[in-house]
Tab-separated table of C-alpha atoms and ligand atoms in Angstrom:
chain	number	residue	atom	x	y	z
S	7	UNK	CA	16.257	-20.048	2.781
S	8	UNK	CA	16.422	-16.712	0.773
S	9	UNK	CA	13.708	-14.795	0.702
S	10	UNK	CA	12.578	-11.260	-1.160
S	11	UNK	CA	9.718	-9.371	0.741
S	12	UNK	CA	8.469	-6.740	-1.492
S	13	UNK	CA	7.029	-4.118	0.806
S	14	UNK	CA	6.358	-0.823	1.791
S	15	UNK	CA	2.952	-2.026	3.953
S	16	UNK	CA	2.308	-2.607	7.803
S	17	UNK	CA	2.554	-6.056	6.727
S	18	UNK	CA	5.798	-6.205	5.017
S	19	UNK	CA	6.936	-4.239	8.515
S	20	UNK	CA	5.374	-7.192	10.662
S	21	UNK	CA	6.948	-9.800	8.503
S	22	UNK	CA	10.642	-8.430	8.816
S	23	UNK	CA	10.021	-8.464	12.275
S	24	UNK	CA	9.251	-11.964	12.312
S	25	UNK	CA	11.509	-12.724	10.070
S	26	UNK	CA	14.626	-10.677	11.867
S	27	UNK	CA	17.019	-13.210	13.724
S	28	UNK	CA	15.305	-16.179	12.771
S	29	UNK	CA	18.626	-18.273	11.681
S	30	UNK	CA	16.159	-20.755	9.134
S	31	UNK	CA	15.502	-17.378	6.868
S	32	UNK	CA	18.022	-14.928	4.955
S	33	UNK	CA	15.238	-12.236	4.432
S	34	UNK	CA	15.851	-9.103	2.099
S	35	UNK	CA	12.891	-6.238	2.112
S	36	UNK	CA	12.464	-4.413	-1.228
S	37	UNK	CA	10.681	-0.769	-0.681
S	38	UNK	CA	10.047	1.350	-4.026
S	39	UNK	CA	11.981	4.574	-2.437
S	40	UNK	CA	8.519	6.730	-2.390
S	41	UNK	CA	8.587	7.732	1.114
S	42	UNK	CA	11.795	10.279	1.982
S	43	UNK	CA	12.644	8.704	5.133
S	44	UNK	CA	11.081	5.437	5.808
S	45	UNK	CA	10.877	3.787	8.934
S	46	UNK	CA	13.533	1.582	10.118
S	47	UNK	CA	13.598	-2.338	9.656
S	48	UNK	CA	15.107	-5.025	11.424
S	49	UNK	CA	16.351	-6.837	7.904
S	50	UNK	CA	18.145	-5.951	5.132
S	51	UNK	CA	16.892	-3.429	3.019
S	52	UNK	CA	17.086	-2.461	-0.921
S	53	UNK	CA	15.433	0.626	-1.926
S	54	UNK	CA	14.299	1.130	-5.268
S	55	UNK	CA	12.392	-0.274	-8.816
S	56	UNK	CA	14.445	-3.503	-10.064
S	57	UNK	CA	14.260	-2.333	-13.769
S	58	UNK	CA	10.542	-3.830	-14.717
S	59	UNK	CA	10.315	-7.909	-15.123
S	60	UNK	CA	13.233	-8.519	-16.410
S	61	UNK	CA	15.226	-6.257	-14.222
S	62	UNK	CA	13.441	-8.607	-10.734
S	63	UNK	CA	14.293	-12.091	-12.401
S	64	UNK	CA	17.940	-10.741	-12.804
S	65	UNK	CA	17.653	-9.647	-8.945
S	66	UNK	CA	15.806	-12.954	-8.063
S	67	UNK	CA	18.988	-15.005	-9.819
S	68	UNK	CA	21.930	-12.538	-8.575
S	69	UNK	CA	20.227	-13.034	-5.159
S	70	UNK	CA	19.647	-17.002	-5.587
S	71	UNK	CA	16.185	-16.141	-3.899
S	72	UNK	CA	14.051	-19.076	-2.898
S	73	UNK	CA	10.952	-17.565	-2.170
S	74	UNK	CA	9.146	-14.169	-2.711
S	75	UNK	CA	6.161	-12.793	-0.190
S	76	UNK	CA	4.705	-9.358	-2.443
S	77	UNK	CA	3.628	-7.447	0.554
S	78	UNK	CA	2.638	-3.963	-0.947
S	79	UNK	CA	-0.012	-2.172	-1.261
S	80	UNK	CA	-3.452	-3.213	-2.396
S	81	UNK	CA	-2.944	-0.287	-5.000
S	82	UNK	CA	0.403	-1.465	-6.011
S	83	UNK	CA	-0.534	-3.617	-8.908
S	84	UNK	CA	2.423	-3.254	-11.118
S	85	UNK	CA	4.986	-4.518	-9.049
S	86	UNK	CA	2.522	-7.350	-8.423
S	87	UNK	CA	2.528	-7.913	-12.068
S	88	UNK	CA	6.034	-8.123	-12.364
S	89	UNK	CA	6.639	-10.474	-9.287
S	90	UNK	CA	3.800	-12.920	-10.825
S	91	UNK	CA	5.572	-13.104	-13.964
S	92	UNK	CA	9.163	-13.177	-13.317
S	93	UNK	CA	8.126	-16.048	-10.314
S	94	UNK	CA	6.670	-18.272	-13.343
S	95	UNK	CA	9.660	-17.736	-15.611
S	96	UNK	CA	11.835	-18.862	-12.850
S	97	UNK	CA	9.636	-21.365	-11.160
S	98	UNK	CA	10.276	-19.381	-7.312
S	99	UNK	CA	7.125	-20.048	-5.384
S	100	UNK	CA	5.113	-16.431	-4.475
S	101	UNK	CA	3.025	-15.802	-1.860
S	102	UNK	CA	0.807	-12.514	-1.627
S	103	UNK	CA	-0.272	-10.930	1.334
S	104	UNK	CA	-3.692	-9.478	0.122
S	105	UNK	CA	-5.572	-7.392	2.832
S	106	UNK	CA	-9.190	-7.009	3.356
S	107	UNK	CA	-11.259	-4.335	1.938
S	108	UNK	CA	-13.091	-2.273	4.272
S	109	UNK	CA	-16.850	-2.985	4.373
S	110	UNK	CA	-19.426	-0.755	3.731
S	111	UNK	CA	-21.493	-0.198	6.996
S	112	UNK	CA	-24.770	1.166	7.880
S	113	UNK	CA	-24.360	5.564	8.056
S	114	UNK	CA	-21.749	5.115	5.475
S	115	UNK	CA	-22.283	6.984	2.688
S	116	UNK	CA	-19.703	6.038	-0.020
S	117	UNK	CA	-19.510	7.006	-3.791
S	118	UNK	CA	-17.364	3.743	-5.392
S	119	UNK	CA	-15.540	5.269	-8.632
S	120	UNK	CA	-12.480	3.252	-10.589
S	121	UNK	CA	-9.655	5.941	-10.313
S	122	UNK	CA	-8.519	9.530	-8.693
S	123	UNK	CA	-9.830	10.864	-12.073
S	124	UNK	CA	-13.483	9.792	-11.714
S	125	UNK	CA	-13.286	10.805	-8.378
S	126	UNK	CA	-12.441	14.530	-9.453
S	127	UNK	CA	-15.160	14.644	-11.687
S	128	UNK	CA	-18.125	13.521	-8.932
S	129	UNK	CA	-16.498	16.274	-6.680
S	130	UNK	CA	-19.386	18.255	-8.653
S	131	UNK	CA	-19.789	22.124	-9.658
S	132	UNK	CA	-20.165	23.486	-6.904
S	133	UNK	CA	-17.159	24.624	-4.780
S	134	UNK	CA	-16.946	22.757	-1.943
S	135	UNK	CA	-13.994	22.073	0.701
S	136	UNK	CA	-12.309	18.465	-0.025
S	137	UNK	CA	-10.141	16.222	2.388
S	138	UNK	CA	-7.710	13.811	-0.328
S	139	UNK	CA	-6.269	11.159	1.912
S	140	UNK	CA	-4.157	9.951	-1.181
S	141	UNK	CA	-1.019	9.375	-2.162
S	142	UNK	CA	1.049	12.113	-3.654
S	143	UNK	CA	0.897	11.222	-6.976
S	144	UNK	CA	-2.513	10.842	-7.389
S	145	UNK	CA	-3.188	14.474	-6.374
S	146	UNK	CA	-2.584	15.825	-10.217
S	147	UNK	CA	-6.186	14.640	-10.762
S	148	UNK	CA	-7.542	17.098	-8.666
S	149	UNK	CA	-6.095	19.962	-10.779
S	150	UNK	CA	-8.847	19.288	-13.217
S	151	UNK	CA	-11.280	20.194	-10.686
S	152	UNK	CA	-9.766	23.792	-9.423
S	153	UNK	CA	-13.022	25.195	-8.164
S	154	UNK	CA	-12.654	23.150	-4.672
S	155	UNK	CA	-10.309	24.072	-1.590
S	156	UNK	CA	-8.512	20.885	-0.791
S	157	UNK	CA	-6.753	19.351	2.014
S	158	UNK	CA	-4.514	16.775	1.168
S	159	UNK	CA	-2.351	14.651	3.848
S	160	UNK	CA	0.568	13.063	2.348
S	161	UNK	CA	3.693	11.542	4.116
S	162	UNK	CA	6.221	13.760	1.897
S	163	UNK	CA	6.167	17.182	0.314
S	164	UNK	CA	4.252	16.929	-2.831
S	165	UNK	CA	7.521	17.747	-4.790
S	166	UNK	CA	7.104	19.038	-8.393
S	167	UNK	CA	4.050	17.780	-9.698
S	168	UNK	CA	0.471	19.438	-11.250
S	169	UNK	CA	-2.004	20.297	-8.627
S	170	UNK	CA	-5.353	22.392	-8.096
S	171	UNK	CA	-4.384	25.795	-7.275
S	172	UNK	CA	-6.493	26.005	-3.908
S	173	UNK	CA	-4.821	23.313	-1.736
S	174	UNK	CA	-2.693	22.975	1.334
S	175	UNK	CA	-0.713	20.167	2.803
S	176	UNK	CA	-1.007	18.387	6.271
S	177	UNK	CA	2.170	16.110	6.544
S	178	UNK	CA	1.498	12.864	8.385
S	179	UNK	CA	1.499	8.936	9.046
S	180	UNK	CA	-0.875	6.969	10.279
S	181	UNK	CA	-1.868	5.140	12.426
S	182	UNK	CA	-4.173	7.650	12.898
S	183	UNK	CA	-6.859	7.704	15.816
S	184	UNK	CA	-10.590	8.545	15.667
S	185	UNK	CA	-11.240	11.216	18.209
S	186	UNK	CA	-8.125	13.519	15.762
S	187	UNK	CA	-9.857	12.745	12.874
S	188	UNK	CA	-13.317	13.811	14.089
S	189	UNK	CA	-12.072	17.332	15.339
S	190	UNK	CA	-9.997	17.524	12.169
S	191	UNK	CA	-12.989	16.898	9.895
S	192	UNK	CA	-15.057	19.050	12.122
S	193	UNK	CA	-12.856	21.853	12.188
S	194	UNK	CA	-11.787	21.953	8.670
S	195	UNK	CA	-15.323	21.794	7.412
S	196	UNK	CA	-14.901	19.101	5.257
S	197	UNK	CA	-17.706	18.556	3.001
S	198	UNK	CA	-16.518	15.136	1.442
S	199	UNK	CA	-13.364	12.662	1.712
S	200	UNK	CA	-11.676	11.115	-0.697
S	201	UNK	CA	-9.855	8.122	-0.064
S	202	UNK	CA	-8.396	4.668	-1.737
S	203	UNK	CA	-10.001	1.136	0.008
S	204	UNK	CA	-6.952	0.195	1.669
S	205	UNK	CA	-7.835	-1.931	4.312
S	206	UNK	CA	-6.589	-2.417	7.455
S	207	UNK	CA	-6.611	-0.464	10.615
S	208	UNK	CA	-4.122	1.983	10.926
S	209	UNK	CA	-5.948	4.608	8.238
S	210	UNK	CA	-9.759	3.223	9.068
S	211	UNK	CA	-10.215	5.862	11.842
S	212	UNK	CA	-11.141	8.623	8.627
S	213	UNK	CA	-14.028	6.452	7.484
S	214	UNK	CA	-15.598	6.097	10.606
S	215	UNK	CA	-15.168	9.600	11.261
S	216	UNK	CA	-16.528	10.767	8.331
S	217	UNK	CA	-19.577	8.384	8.948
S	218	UNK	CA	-20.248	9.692	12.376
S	219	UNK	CA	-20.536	13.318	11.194
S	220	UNK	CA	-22.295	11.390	7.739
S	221	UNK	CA	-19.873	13.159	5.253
S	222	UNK	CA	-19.446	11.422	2.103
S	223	UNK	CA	-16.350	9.716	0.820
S	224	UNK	CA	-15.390	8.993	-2.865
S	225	UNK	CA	-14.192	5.488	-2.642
S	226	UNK	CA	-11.524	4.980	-5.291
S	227	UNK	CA	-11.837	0.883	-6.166
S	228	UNK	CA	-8.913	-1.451	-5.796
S	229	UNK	CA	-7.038	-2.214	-9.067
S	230	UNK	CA	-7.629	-5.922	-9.879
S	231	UNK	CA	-3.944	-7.548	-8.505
S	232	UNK	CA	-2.480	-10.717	-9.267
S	233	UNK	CA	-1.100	-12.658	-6.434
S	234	UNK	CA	0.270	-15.680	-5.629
S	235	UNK	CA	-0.878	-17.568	-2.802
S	236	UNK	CA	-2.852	-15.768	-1.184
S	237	UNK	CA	-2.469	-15.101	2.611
S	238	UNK	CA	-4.373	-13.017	5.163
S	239	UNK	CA	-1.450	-11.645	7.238
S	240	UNK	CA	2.126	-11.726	8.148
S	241	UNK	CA	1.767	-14.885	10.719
S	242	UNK	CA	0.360	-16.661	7.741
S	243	UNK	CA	3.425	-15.901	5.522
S	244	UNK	CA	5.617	-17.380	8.056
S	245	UNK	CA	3.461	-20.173	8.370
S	246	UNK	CA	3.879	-20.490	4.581
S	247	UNK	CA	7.189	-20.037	4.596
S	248	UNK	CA	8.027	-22.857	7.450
S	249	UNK	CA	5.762	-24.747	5.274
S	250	UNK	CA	7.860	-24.367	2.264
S	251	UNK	CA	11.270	-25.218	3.968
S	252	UNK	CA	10.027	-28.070	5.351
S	253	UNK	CA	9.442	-29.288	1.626
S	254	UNK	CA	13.025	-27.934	0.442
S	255	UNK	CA	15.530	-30.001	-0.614
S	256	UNK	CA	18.995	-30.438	0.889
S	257	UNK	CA	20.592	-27.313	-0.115
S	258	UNK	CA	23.655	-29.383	-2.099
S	259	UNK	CA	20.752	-30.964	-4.703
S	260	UNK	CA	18.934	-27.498	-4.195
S	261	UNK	CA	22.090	-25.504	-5.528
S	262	UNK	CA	23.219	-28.159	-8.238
S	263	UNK	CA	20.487	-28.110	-10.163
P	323	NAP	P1	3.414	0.061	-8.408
P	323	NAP	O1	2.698	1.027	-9.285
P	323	NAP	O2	2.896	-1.311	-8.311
P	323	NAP	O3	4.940	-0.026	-8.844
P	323	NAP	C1	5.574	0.887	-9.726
P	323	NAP	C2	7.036	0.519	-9.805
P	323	NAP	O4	7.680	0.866	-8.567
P	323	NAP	C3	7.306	-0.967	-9.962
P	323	NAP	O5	7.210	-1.376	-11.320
P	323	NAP	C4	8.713	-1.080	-9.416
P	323	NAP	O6	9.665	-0.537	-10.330
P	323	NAP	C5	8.654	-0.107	-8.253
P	323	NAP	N1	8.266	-0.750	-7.012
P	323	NAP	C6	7.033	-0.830	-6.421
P	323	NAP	N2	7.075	-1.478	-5.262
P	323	NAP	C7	8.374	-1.831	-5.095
P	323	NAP	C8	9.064	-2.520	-4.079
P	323	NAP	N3	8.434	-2.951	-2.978
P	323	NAP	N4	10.404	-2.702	-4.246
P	323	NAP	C9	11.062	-2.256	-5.344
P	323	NAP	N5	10.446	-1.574	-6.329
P	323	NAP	C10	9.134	-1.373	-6.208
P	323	NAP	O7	3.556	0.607	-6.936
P	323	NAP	P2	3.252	2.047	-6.321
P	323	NAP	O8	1.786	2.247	-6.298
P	323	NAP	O9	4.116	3.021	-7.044
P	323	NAP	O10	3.735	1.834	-4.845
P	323	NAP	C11	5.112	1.880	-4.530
P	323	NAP	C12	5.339	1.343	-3.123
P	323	NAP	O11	4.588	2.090	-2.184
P	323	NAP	C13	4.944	-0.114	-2.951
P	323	NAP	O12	5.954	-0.718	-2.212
P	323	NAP	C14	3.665	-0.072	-2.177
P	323	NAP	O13	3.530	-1.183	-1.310
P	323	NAP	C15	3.804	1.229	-1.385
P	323	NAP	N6	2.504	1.900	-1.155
P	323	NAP	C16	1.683	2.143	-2.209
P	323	NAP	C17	0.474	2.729	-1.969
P	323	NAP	C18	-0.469	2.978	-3.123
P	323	NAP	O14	-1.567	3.437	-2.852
P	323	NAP	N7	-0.119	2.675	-4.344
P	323	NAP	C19	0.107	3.093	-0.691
P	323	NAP	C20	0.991	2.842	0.361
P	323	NAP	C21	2.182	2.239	0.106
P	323	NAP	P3	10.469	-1.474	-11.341
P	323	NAP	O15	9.519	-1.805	-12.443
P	323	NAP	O16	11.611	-0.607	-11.778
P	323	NAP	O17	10.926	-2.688	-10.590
């Protein structure tokens, strides 16, 4: 069975190694081509947009896909756009791995706003001294608020973009552990976080942090994806998967038709 995994998550990482070696699965991982050097996967990899809707049904045909899992990013809602519509035109089934928001808790003091630019704007008058735990291309927000120093971690050099003129860059991956990100709060000063609600584990340890030495983070809200079915985790999208080819038919009908 030929699968598509779009990815560029934890999740799309777990899945390829479940998937890798598993004779019953021909398994292709799509990544965007944001990151420089991305880690290594155990399955075929493409790199790169397929050319919008029309360009991923042409892929999905070349490719004679059977089935597509969209693991990215709970902020990567165009790509789930396009995989929910060029599924339908061609009938493939979809499955979306959609990962849990993190949960307010008590000593959390959060400030929910809808994008990066909103989240400028709260920053306030006042000059204060900013941590932006965001992707690099949200950062150009920020340069409409130029009175605050910022810290920004990205994964890659900013590369030629707008930006606030007081900021400097820490270049890192996570997972990232609690005890670092205390001291690193603590010894930056920082006076407030910003950060997207993505979920999962390996970038939580900020939030806590921040809560322990009751720093407040602007919470930037999840764009409203669409998904297929909807799964919890990689083990469920195998699950789905076995599921599905135990429903396939014989691939001589499959292909004739
Ligand atoms: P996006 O806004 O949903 O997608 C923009 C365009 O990038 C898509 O239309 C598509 O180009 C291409 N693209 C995105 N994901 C792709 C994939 N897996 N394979 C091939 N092309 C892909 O996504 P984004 O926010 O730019 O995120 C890009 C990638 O980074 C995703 O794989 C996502 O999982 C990962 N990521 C995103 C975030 C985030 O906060 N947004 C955080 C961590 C990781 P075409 O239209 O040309 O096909």
């Amino acid at each position: 069975m030929r699968i598509l995994i779009l990815g560029g998550t934890t999740e799309a990482s777990e899945l390829a190694q479940l998937l890798a070696g598993d004779s019953r699965f021909d398994a292709t991982l799509s990544m965007a081509g944001r990151t420089a050097s991305p880690r290594p996967q155990p399955l075929p990899t493409r790199i790169g947009g397929f050319g919008g809707i029309a360009g991923l049904e042409a892929w999905l045909r070349d490719h004679a896909v059977d089935a597509v899992i969209d693991a990215t990013h709970p902020y990567a809602d165009q790509m789930s756009r396009h995989a929910v519509a060029a599924c339908s035109t061609l009938s493939l089934p979809l499955a979306s791995i959609r990962r849990k928001e993190w949960q307010r808790q008590g000593g959390d003091h959060w400030i929910e706003v809808d994008s990066a630019e909103t989240a400028a704007g709260v920053l306030g008058q006042q000059a204060s001294r900013v941590f932006l735990s965001l992707g690099r291309l949200e950062l150009t927000a920020f340069a409409a608020a130029p009175q605050h120093h910022y810290i920004a971690r990205t994964i890659d050099p900013p590369g030629d973009i707008a930006l606030p003129p007081d900021i400097r860059f820490i270049r890192d991956r996570g997972p990232f552990d609690q005890a670092k990100e205390l001291a690193f709060l603590a010894e930056e000063r920082i006076a407030v976080v910003v950060s997207k609600n993505s979920g999962g584990a390996a970038t939580y340890a900020k939030i806590a942090a921040a809560r322990q030495l009751g720093i407040p983070v602007v919470m930037i809200a999840r764009p409203d994806k669409p998904h297929g079915v909807a799964l919890d985790d990689a083990r469920a999208a195998l699950l789905w998967l076995e599921t599905l080819l135990a429903h396939e038919p014989a691939p001589a009908s499959r292909r004739s038709v």
